[in-house]
Coordinates of C-alpha atoms in Angstrom, one line a residue:
Chain A
M1 CA 222.0 -305.8 82.5
Y2 CA 219.5 -307.6 80.2
I3 CA 220.2 -308.1 77.0
Y4 CA 216.9 -309.3 75.0
K5 CA 217.4 -310.8 71.4
I6 CA 214.7 -312.2 69.4
S7 CA 215.2 -315.9 68.5
R8 CA 215.2 -317.7 65.1
Q9 CA 212.3 -319.5 66.4
D10 CA 210.9 -316.5 67.3
L11 CA 211.2 -315.0 63.8
T12 CA 209.2 -318.2 62.3
F13 CA 205.9 -316.9 64.3
V14 CA 205.4 -314.5 62.0
N15 CA 207.4 -316.3 58.7
T16 CA 209.7 -313.2 58.2
S17 CA 213.7 -312.9 59.0
D18 CA 213.7 -309.9 59.9
T19 CA 213.1 -307.9 63.5
P20 CA 211.2 -304.9 62.7
K21 CA 208.4 -307.0 60.8
V22 CA 207.5 -308.8 64.0
D23 CA 207.6 -305.4 65.7
T24 CA 205.0 -304.0 63.2
L25 CA 203.2 -307.4 64.4
F26 CA 203.0 -306.6 67.9
I27 CA 202.1 -302.7 67.1
N28 CA 199.2 -303.3 64.6
G29 CA 198.3 -305.7 67.7
L30 CA 198.2 -303.0 70.2
R31 CA 197.0 -300.4 67.7
T32 CA 193.5 -303.0 67.2
G33 CA 193.7 -304.8 70.9
D34 CA 193.8 -308.3 68.9
A35 CA 193.8 -310.9 71.7
V36 CA 195.7 -313.5 70.1
L37 CA 199.0 -311.0 69.9
L38 CA 198.4 -309.2 73.2
K39 CA 198.6 -312.3 74.9
E40 CA 201.6 -313.0 72.7
I41 CA 203.4 -309.7 74.0
Y42 CA 202.4 -311.3 77.5
S43 CA 204.1 -314.8 76.4
R44 CA 207.2 -313.2 75.1
F45 CA 208.2 -310.0 77.3
F46 CA 206.5 -310.3 80.4
S47 CA 209.1 -312.8 82.2
G48 CA 212.2 -310.0 81.1
I49 CA 210.5 -307.2 82.7
K50 CA 209.3 -308.8 85.8
Q51 CA 212.6 -309.9 86.0
M52 CA 213.9 -306.3 85.8
I53 CA 211.0 -305.3 88.1
Q54 CA 211.8 -307.8 90.9
T55 CA 215.3 -307.7 91.2
N56 CA 214.7 -303.9 91.9
A57 CA 212.5 -303.8 95.0
G58 CA 209.4 -304.8 92.9
S59 CA 206.8 -307.8 93.3
L60 CA 205.0 -309.8 90.8
D61 CA 201.8 -307.8 91.0
D62 CA 204.1 -304.0 90.6
A63 CA 205.7 -305.9 87.6
K64 CA 202.0 -306.9 86.6
D65 CA 200.8 -303.3 87.1
I66 CA 204.1 -301.9 85.2
F67 CA 203.7 -304.1 82.3
Q68 CA 200.0 -303.0 81.9
D69 CA 200.7 -299.6 82.0
A70 CA 203.3 -299.5 79.4
L71 CA 201.4 -301.3 77.0
M72 CA 198.8 -298.9 77.4
I73 CA 201.5 -296.0 77.0
I74 CA 202.7 -297.6 73.6
Y75 CA 199.1 -298.0 72.4
R76 CA 198.3 -294.4 72.6
Q77 CA 201.2 -293.5 71.1
A78 CA 201.0 -296.0 68.4
L79 CA 197.6 -294.3 67.8
R80 CA 199.4 -290.9 66.9
P81 CA 200.0 -290.5 63.0
D82 CA 203.4 -289.3 63.5
F83 CA 204.3 -292.9 65.4
T84 CA 207.7 -294.5 64.1
L85 CA 208.8 -297.2 66.0
T86 CA 212.6 -296.4 65.7
V87 CA 214.1 -299.6 68.2
A88 CA 212.9 -302.8 68.8
F89 CA 209.6 -303.0 70.2
Y90 CA 211.2 -304.8 73.6
T91 CA 213.9 -301.9 73.6
Y92 CA 211.1 -299.5 73.7
L93 CA 208.9 -301.4 75.9
Y94 CA 211.7 -302.2 78.6
S95 CA 212.5 -298.6 78.4
V96 CA 209.0 -297.3 79.0
C97 CA 208.8 -300.2 81.9
R98 CA 211.7 -298.9 83.3
K99 CA 210.8 -295.2 83.3
L100 CA 206.9 -296.1 84.9
W101 CA 209.2 -298.4 87.6
L102 CA 211.9 -295.7 88.7
K103 CA 209.2 -293.3 88.5
Q104 CA 206.8 -295.1 91.2
L105 CA 210.2 -296.2 93.4
R106 CA 210.5 -292.4 93.8
N107 CA 207.1 -292.0 94.8
R108 CA 207.7 -294.6 97.5
S109 CA 210.5 -293.1 98.5
T110 CA 212.5 -296.1 98.4
K111 CA 215.9 -295.2 99.1
G112 CA 219.0 -296.2 96.6
E113 CA 219.9 -300.1 96.1
V114 CA 218.2 -299.2 92.3
E115 CA 220.9 -300.5 90.1
I116 CA 219.7 -300.6 86.0
T117 CA 221.5 -299.9 83.1
E118 CA 221.5 -296.7 81.6
T119 CA 222.0 -297.9 78.3
M120 CA 218.0 -298.5 77.7
D121 CA 217.6 -294.7 78.1
I122 CA 216.1 -294.1 74.4
M123 CA 213.4 -291.7 73.2
E124 CA 213.9 -290.2 77.1
E125 CA 212.1 -287.0 75.9
G126 CA 208.9 -288.4 74.5
L127 CA 208.9 -291.4 77.1
L128 CA 208.5 -288.7 79.5
E129 CA 205.8 -286.9 77.8
A130 CA 203.9 -290.3 77.1
I131 CA 204.3 -291.6 80.6
T132 CA 202.5 -288.0 81.8
R133 CA 200.3 -288.3 79.5
N134 CA 199.1 -291.6 80.7
E135 CA 198.8 -290.5 84.4
Q136 CA 196.8 -287.6 83.2
Y137 CA 194.5 -289.6 81.5
K138 CA 194.1 -292.2 84.3
L139 CA 193.1 -289.0 86.3
Y140 CA 190.7 -287.5 83.8
Q141 CA 188.9 -290.8 82.9
D142 CA 188.9 -292.3 86.5
N143 CA 186.9 -289.4 88.3
F144 CA 184.8 -289.1 84.8
R145 CA 183.8 -292.9 85.9
K146 CA 182.6 -291.1 89.3
L147 CA 180.1 -288.8 87.4
G148 CA 176.4 -290.0 87.1
D149 CA 175.2 -291.9 84.0
D150 CA 173.3 -289.2 83.0
C151 CA 176.5 -286.4 83.5
Q152 CA 178.7 -289.1 81.6
K153 CA 176.2 -289.7 78.6
L154 CA 176.0 -285.5 78.4
L155 CA 180.0 -285.1 78.5
R156 CA 180.5 -287.6 76.1
L157 CA 178.0 -286.3 73.5
F158 CA 179.3 -282.6 74.4
M159 CA 183.0 -283.6 73.4
E160 CA 181.4 -285.5 70.2
D161 CA 180.4 -281.7 69.0
R162 CA 177.0 -282.0 69.4
S163 CA 175.1 -278.5 69.7
V164 CA 172.9 -277.8 72.5
K165 CA 169.8 -278.8 70.3
E166 CA 171.0 -281.9 69.2
L167 CA 172.1 -282.4 73.6
M168 CA 168.2 -281.6 74.4
A169 CA 166.6 -284.0 71.8
L170 CA 168.6 -286.7 72.5
L171 CA 168.7 -286.2 76.3
G172 CA 165.5 -285.7 76.6
Y173 CA 165.8 -282.6 78.6
S174 CA 163.1 -280.0 78.3
S175 CA 164.7 -276.9 77.3
E176 CA 167.9 -275.2 76.1
S177 CA 168.6 -273.2 79.4
Y178 CA 168.3 -276.2 81.2
T179 CA 170.5 -278.4 78.8
K180 CA 173.0 -275.7 79.3
K181 CA 172.9 -275.6 83.1
R182 CA 173.2 -279.4 83.2
K183 CA 176.2 -279.3 81.0
F184 CA 177.9 -276.6 83.2
Q185 CA 176.7 -278.9 86.5
C186 CA 178.3 -282.1 85.1
K187 CA 181.7 -280.2 83.9
E188 CA 182.5 -278.5 87.3
K189 CA 181.6 -281.2 89.4
L190 CA 184.0 -283.6 87.2
I191 CA 186.9 -280.7 87.4
S192 CA 186.7 -280.3 91.0
L193 CA 186.6 -284.1 91.2
I194 CA 189.8 -284.2 89.4
K195 CA 191.1 -281.0 91.5
E196 CA 190.3 -283.0 94.6
D197 CA 192.3 -286.1 93.6
S198 CA 195.4 -286.2 95.1
R199 CA 197.4 -286.9 91.9
Y200 CA 196.4 -283.7 90.5
R201 CA 198.7 -281.6 92.7
D202 CA 201.9 -284.4 90.8
L203 CA 200.6 -283.9 87.5
Y204 CA 200.5 -279.8 87.4
Chain B
M1 CA 183.5 -260.1 85.7
D2 CA 182.4 -263.6 84.1
T3 CA 181.0 -265.8 86.0
K4 CA 182.4 -269.1 86.2
E5 CA 179.5 -270.5 83.5
E6 CA 180.5 -268.1 81.2
Q7 CA 184.3 -268.8 81.4
Y8 CA 183.7 -272.0 80.8
E9 CA 181.4 -271.4 77.8
R10 CA 184.3 -269.2 76.3
I11 CA 187.0 -272.1 77.1
E12 CA 184.7 -274.1 75.4
R13 CA 184.5 -271.7 72.7
Y14 CA 187.9 -271.0 72.3
L15 CA 189.1 -274.7 72.0
A16 CA 186.4 -275.2 69.5
N17 CA 187.9 -272.5 67.1
S18 CA 184.5 -271.1 67.4
L19 CA 185.3 -267.5 68.8
S20 CA 185.2 -264.6 66.2
T21 CA 189.1 -263.5 65.3
D22 CA 188.6 -260.5 67.8
E23 CA 187.4 -262.4 70.3
Q24 CA 190.0 -265.2 69.8
Q25 CA 192.8 -262.2 69.9
A26 CA 191.2 -261.0 73.3
F27 CA 191.2 -264.0 74.6
E28 CA 194.9 -264.7 73.9
R29 CA 196.2 -262.0 75.2
T30 CA 194.5 -262.6 79.0
L31 CA 196.0 -266.2 78.5
Q32 CA 199.0 -264.7 78.3
Q33 CA 198.6 -262.1 81.4
D34 CA 196.6 -264.5 83.8
P35 CA 198.1 -268.1 84.3
V36 CA 195.3 -269.0 86.2
M37 CA 192.9 -269.0 83.0
A38 CA 195.9 -270.1 80.9
H39 CA 196.0 -273.4 83.5
E40 CA 191.8 -273.6 83.2
V41 CA 192.1 -273.8 79.6
L42 CA 195.0 -276.9 79.8
I43 CA 192.9 -278.5 82.2
H44 CA 189.8 -278.3 79.8
R45 CA 192.1 -279.3 77.1
H46 CA 193.5 -282.6 78.6
L47 CA 189.7 -283.4 80.0
Y48 CA 188.4 -283.2 76.4
E49 CA 191.2 -285.3 75.2
A50 CA 191.0 -287.7 77.9
I51 CA 186.9 -288.5 77.7
R52 CA 187.3 -288.4 73.7
N53 CA 189.5 -291.4 74.3
E54 CA 187.8 -292.8 77.4
V55 CA 186.0 -295.9 75.5
P56 CA 188.6 -296.8 73.0
D57 CA 191.2 -296.7 75.8
N58 CA 188.7 -299.0 78.4
L59 CA 188.0 -301.4 75.5
M60 CA 191.8 -301.3 75.4
A61 CA 192.3 -301.8 79.1
R62 CA 189.3 -304.8 79.2
A63 CA 191.7 -306.7 76.1
L64 CA 195.3 -306.1 78.1
Q65 CA 193.6 -307.7 81.4
K66 CA 192.0 -310.7 79.4
A67 CA 195.5 -310.9 77.4
A68 CA 197.2 -311.1 81.0
N69 CA 194.2 -313.1 82.6
D70 CA 194.7 -315.9 79.7
Y71 CA 198.5 -315.5 79.9
F72 CA 198.7 -315.9 83.6
A73 CA 196.5 -319.0 83.7
D74 CA 198.7 -320.8 81.0
E75 CA 201.3 -320.2 83.3
S76 CA 199.6 -322.2 85.8
Q77 CA 198.9 -325.4 83.5
P78 CA 201.0 -328.3 83.2
E79 CA 203.3 -327.6 80.0
V80 CA 202.3 -329.7 76.7
V81 CA 204.4 -332.3 75.8
V82 CA 205.3 -331.6 71.8
P83 CA 205.5 -335.1 70.1
Q84 CA 208.6 -335.4 68.1
A85 CA 207.7 -336.5 64.8
T86 CA 211.7 -337.5 64.2
A87 CA 212.4 -338.3 67.6
S88 CA 214.8 -341.0 68.0
K89 CA 213.0 -343.8 70.3
K90 CA 215.0 -345.4 72.7
S91 CA 214.8 -349.8 71.6
R92 CA 214.1 -352.0 74.3
H93 CA 213.6 -355.5 73.7
V94 CA 209.9 -357.3 73.2
P95 CA 209.0 -360.7 73.6
S96 CA 207.7 -362.1 70.1
W97 CA 204.5 -364.0 72.3
Y98 CA 203.7 -359.8 72.7
W99 CA 203.7 -359.2 68.5
M100 CA 201.4 -362.7 68.0
A101 CA 199.0 -361.4 70.7
A102 CA 199.0 -358.0 68.9
S103 CA 198.2 -359.2 65.8
V104 CA 195.3 -361.4 66.7
G105 CA 193.8 -358.4 68.8
L106 CA 194.5 -355.9 66.4
A107 CA 192.9 -357.8 63.6
L108 CA 190.0 -358.2 65.8
V109 CA 189.5 -354.5 66.5
M110 CA 190.4 -353.3 62.8
G111 CA 187.6 -355.9 61.5
A112 CA 185.0 -354.6 63.9
G113 CA 186.1 -350.7 63.0
L114 CA 185.6 -351.4 59.2
F115 CA 182.0 -351.7 60.2
Y116 CA 181.7 -348.1 61.1
V117 CA 184.9 -346.7 60.1
N118 CA 182.8 -345.0 57.0
N119 CA 179.9 -343.7 59.1
T120 CA 182.3 -341.9 62.1
T121 CA 184.9 -340.4 60.3
T122 CA 183.1 -337.3 59.4
V123 CA 180.9 -336.9 62.1
S124 CA 184.2 -336.9 64.5
N125 CA 185.7 -334.5 62.2
Q126 CA 183.2 -332.0 62.7
E127 CA 183.1 -332.8 66.4
L128 CA 186.8 -331.9 66.3
V129 CA 186.3 -328.5 64.4
A130 CA 183.9 -328.0 67.1
G131 CA 185.5 -328.6 70.0
N132 CA 188.1 -326.4 68.6
F133 CA 186.6 -323.6 67.1
T134 CA 186.0 -320.2 68.9
V135 CA 185.1 -317.4 66.8
Y136 CA 187.8 -315.0 67.0
E137 CA 187.4 -311.7 68.8
A138 CA 186.4 -308.5 66.5
P139 CA 189.7 -306.0 67.4
A140 CA 188.8 -304.2 70.3
V141 CA 190.0 -300.7 68.8
F142 CA 189.0 -300.5 65.3
R143 CA 190.4 -298.3 63.2
S144 CA 190.7 -298.0 59.5
G145 CA 193.0 -296.0 57.2
G146 CA 190.4 -295.3 54.4
K147 CA 187.8 -292.4 55.0
D148 CA 185.1 -294.5 53.1
E149 CA 186.1 -298.3 54.6
A150 CA 185.4 -297.5 58.5
P151 CA 181.7 -297.0 58.5
I152 CA 181.0 -300.1 56.6
L153 CA 183.5 -302.4 58.5
K154 CA 182.1 -300.3 61.4
T155 CA 179.1 -302.0 60.6
A156 CA 180.1 -305.3 59.7
F157 CA 181.9 -305.4 63.2
V158 CA 178.4 -304.5 65.1
A159 CA 177.0 -307.5 63.0
Y160 CA 179.8 -310.1 63.4
N161 CA 179.8 -309.0 67.6
Q162 CA 176.0 -309.7 67.7
K163 CA 176.5 -313.1 65.8
E164 CA 174.7 -311.9 62.6
Y165 CA 177.2 -313.7 60.4
R166 CA 175.3 -313.4 57.1
K167 CA 174.8 -309.6 57.8
A168 CA 178.4 -309.2 58.7
I169 CA 179.8 -311.2 55.3
D170 CA 177.7 -308.7 53.1
F171 CA 179.7 -305.9 54.8
F172 CA 182.9 -307.8 55.0
Q173 CA 182.7 -308.1 51.1
K174 CA 181.1 -304.5 50.4
S175 CA 184.1 -303.2 52.4
L176 CA 186.3 -305.6 50.2
L177 CA 185.0 -303.9 46.8
E178 CA 186.1 -300.4 48.2
N179 CA 189.5 -302.0 48.5
P180 CA 190.0 -305.6 47.6
R181 CA 193.6 -305.7 49.3
Q182 CA 192.4 -305.4 52.7
V183 CA 193.0 -308.8 55.0
V184 CA 190.7 -307.9 57.7
P185 CA 187.6 -308.4 56.3
N186 CA 188.9 -311.6 54.5
F187 CA 189.7 -313.2 57.9
Y188 CA 186.4 -312.5 59.3
I189 CA 184.7 -313.5 56.0
G190 CA 186.6 -316.6 57.1
Q191 CA 185.5 -316.7 60.8
C192 CA 181.6 -315.9 59.9
K193 CA 181.6 -318.7 57.2
L194 CA 183.3 -321.2 60.0
A195 CA 180.6 -320.0 62.2
L196 CA 178.3 -320.6 59.6
H197 CA 179.7 -324.3 59.3
D198 CA 180.5 -323.7 55.7
A199 CA 184.0 -324.5 55.5
K200 CA 184.1 -324.7 51.7
G201 CA 183.8 -320.6 51.9
A202 CA 185.9 -320.8 54.5
I203 CA 188.8 -321.6 52.8
P204 CA 189.2 -319.1 49.8
A205 CA 188.8 -316.1 52.5
F206 CA 191.5 -317.5 55.0
Q207 CA 194.0 -318.7 51.9
K208 CA 193.9 -315.1 51.0
V209 CA 195.0 -313.7 54.4
V210 CA 198.0 -316.3 54.2
D211 CA 198.9 -315.8 50.7
H212 CA 199.2 -312.1 51.4
G213 CA 202.0 -312.5 54.1
D214 CA 202.2 -309.1 55.6
N215 CA 199.9 -308.8 58.2
A216 CA 199.1 -309.8 61.7
Y217 CA 196.8 -312.4 60.9
V218 CA 198.9 -315.1 59.1
V219 CA 199.0 -317.4 61.9
Q220 CA 195.9 -316.6 63.0
A221 CA 194.4 -317.7 59.4
K222 CA 196.9 -320.8 59.0
W223 CA 195.0 -322.0 62.3
Y224 CA 191.4 -321.7 60.9
L225 CA 192.6 -323.0 57.8
A226 CA 193.5 -326.0 59.3
L227 CA 190.4 -326.3 61.1
G228 CA 188.3 -325.8 57.5
Y229 CA 190.2 -328.4 56.1
I230 CA 189.3 -330.7 58.9
D231 CA 185.9 -330.1 58.4
L232 CA 186.2 -331.4 55.0
N233 CA 188.6 -334.3 55.5
Q234 CA 191.5 -333.1 54.0
K235 CA 193.4 -334.3 56.7
E236 CA 196.6 -333.5 55.0
Q237 CA 196.5 -330.2 54.3
A238 CA 195.6 -329.6 57.9
S239 CA 198.3 -331.8 59.5
S240 CA 200.8 -329.9 57.5
L241 CA 199.6 -326.4 58.9
L242 CA 199.3 -328.0 62.4
R243 CA 202.3 -329.4 62.2
E244 CA 204.1 -325.8 60.8
L245 CA 202.0 -324.4 63.7
S246 CA 202.7 -326.5 66.0
Q247 CA 207.1 -326.7 65.7
Q248 CA 206.4 -322.7 65.6
G249 CA 205.1 -322.4 69.0
G250 CA 203.5 -318.8 69.1
P251 CA 199.6 -318.6 69.7
Y252 CA 198.9 -321.9 68.8
G253 CA 201.4 -324.1 69.5
E254 CA 200.2 -326.0 72.2
R255 CA 196.6 -326.7 70.8
A256 CA 198.2 -327.3 66.9
T257 CA 200.0 -330.3 69.1
R258 CA 197.1 -331.4 70.5
M259 CA 195.2 -331.1 67.6
L260 CA 197.8 -333.6 65.4
N261 CA 197.8 -336.3 68.6
E262 CA 194.0 -336.2 68.1
L263 CA 194.0 -336.5 64.2
S264 CA 196.4 -339.2 64.4
N265 CA 194.6 -341.2 67.0

């Protein structure tokens, strides 16, 4: 079992003596994408996650991918207005990484031998939902980037709740009917790309 | 029966809450009876969320990648040895002629050095600051709690990213007028002033961040505060901050140690 404790020296980093403040610092670092704090998260926590993954049939590259995915999930969670960190940051990070890794192991059809302590199963339901949401976002965003620049621009503007008239003016299209037609074509193309993606079947 | 284009449009209007009450109720009845249509609505809903978040998500993914690259690059570097101010040194016997020779040499060096020391101190401090100062990156994802603050701060960060530091300062100051308790504008005013070689102006801005205490920029502000003090040749204040950063480790630990070594040379 891997147990993490924030040491006295770690705490001096933020000139405070309680863990919640350090954890809030990391959550804020994720919310804002602060370069120094993100690196600090890597410095403090990556080795623990690497150890968990490498002792459970994973490689260093797996650890890197899982760590980054987990931070992305926590970032998205942290932006929700109702988000509250009810456990230590590392406990939360570890739980997300562990869930992600188990999911990937299952996908790879790796047989047995995975022995990870069950004591870290915190926020199980919310976590699974967050992990699924992360995968859905990836599926949609990856395919969105496959569209041509004009379709990306059109759909982005449309999602900003712009009217057809505004879209027409901003994109220099000749008529409202053409703008509508183009919007439909772009969206249809995107939805068909998403549905053809192999990840789609796993997610829906 | 609706064409696909009409179907998409109806879903769009449903998600935008722009159907009339009757239309909405009818559509919701359809959704209960038609799982294929209900699934299409779900796909659209997820699509909207994902695309609306695409830009900030992409910025965050890049920020994470950069943090990973920096971390793994540092990991492959040899460790910096932290000098211990109070570390006990092993005593060893030194022949007395060593001391005599050293004294003569030292006197000669000091005599020569006196001609230059007054002229070179300021320059070397500025060089030291220039060699260690990099403008702190703007937050990858900027979000503000107050409705009125966000546009001003966003404009400030646009100017900041374009290195228009004077313009950025104006906007950061405007933002402070709205809410003087904010930490972010003060931190970035300090950055702008340092970038404009105005250490005297940067110090009070960073000091406010440090004095505030309960924020994500305290450690960073201490590092830049130390650079400001070095620039103004206030080595005592700078060394005190650098010792603190060096002992704490953290993101500036190694750089603070190196800087202390350079200051003591």
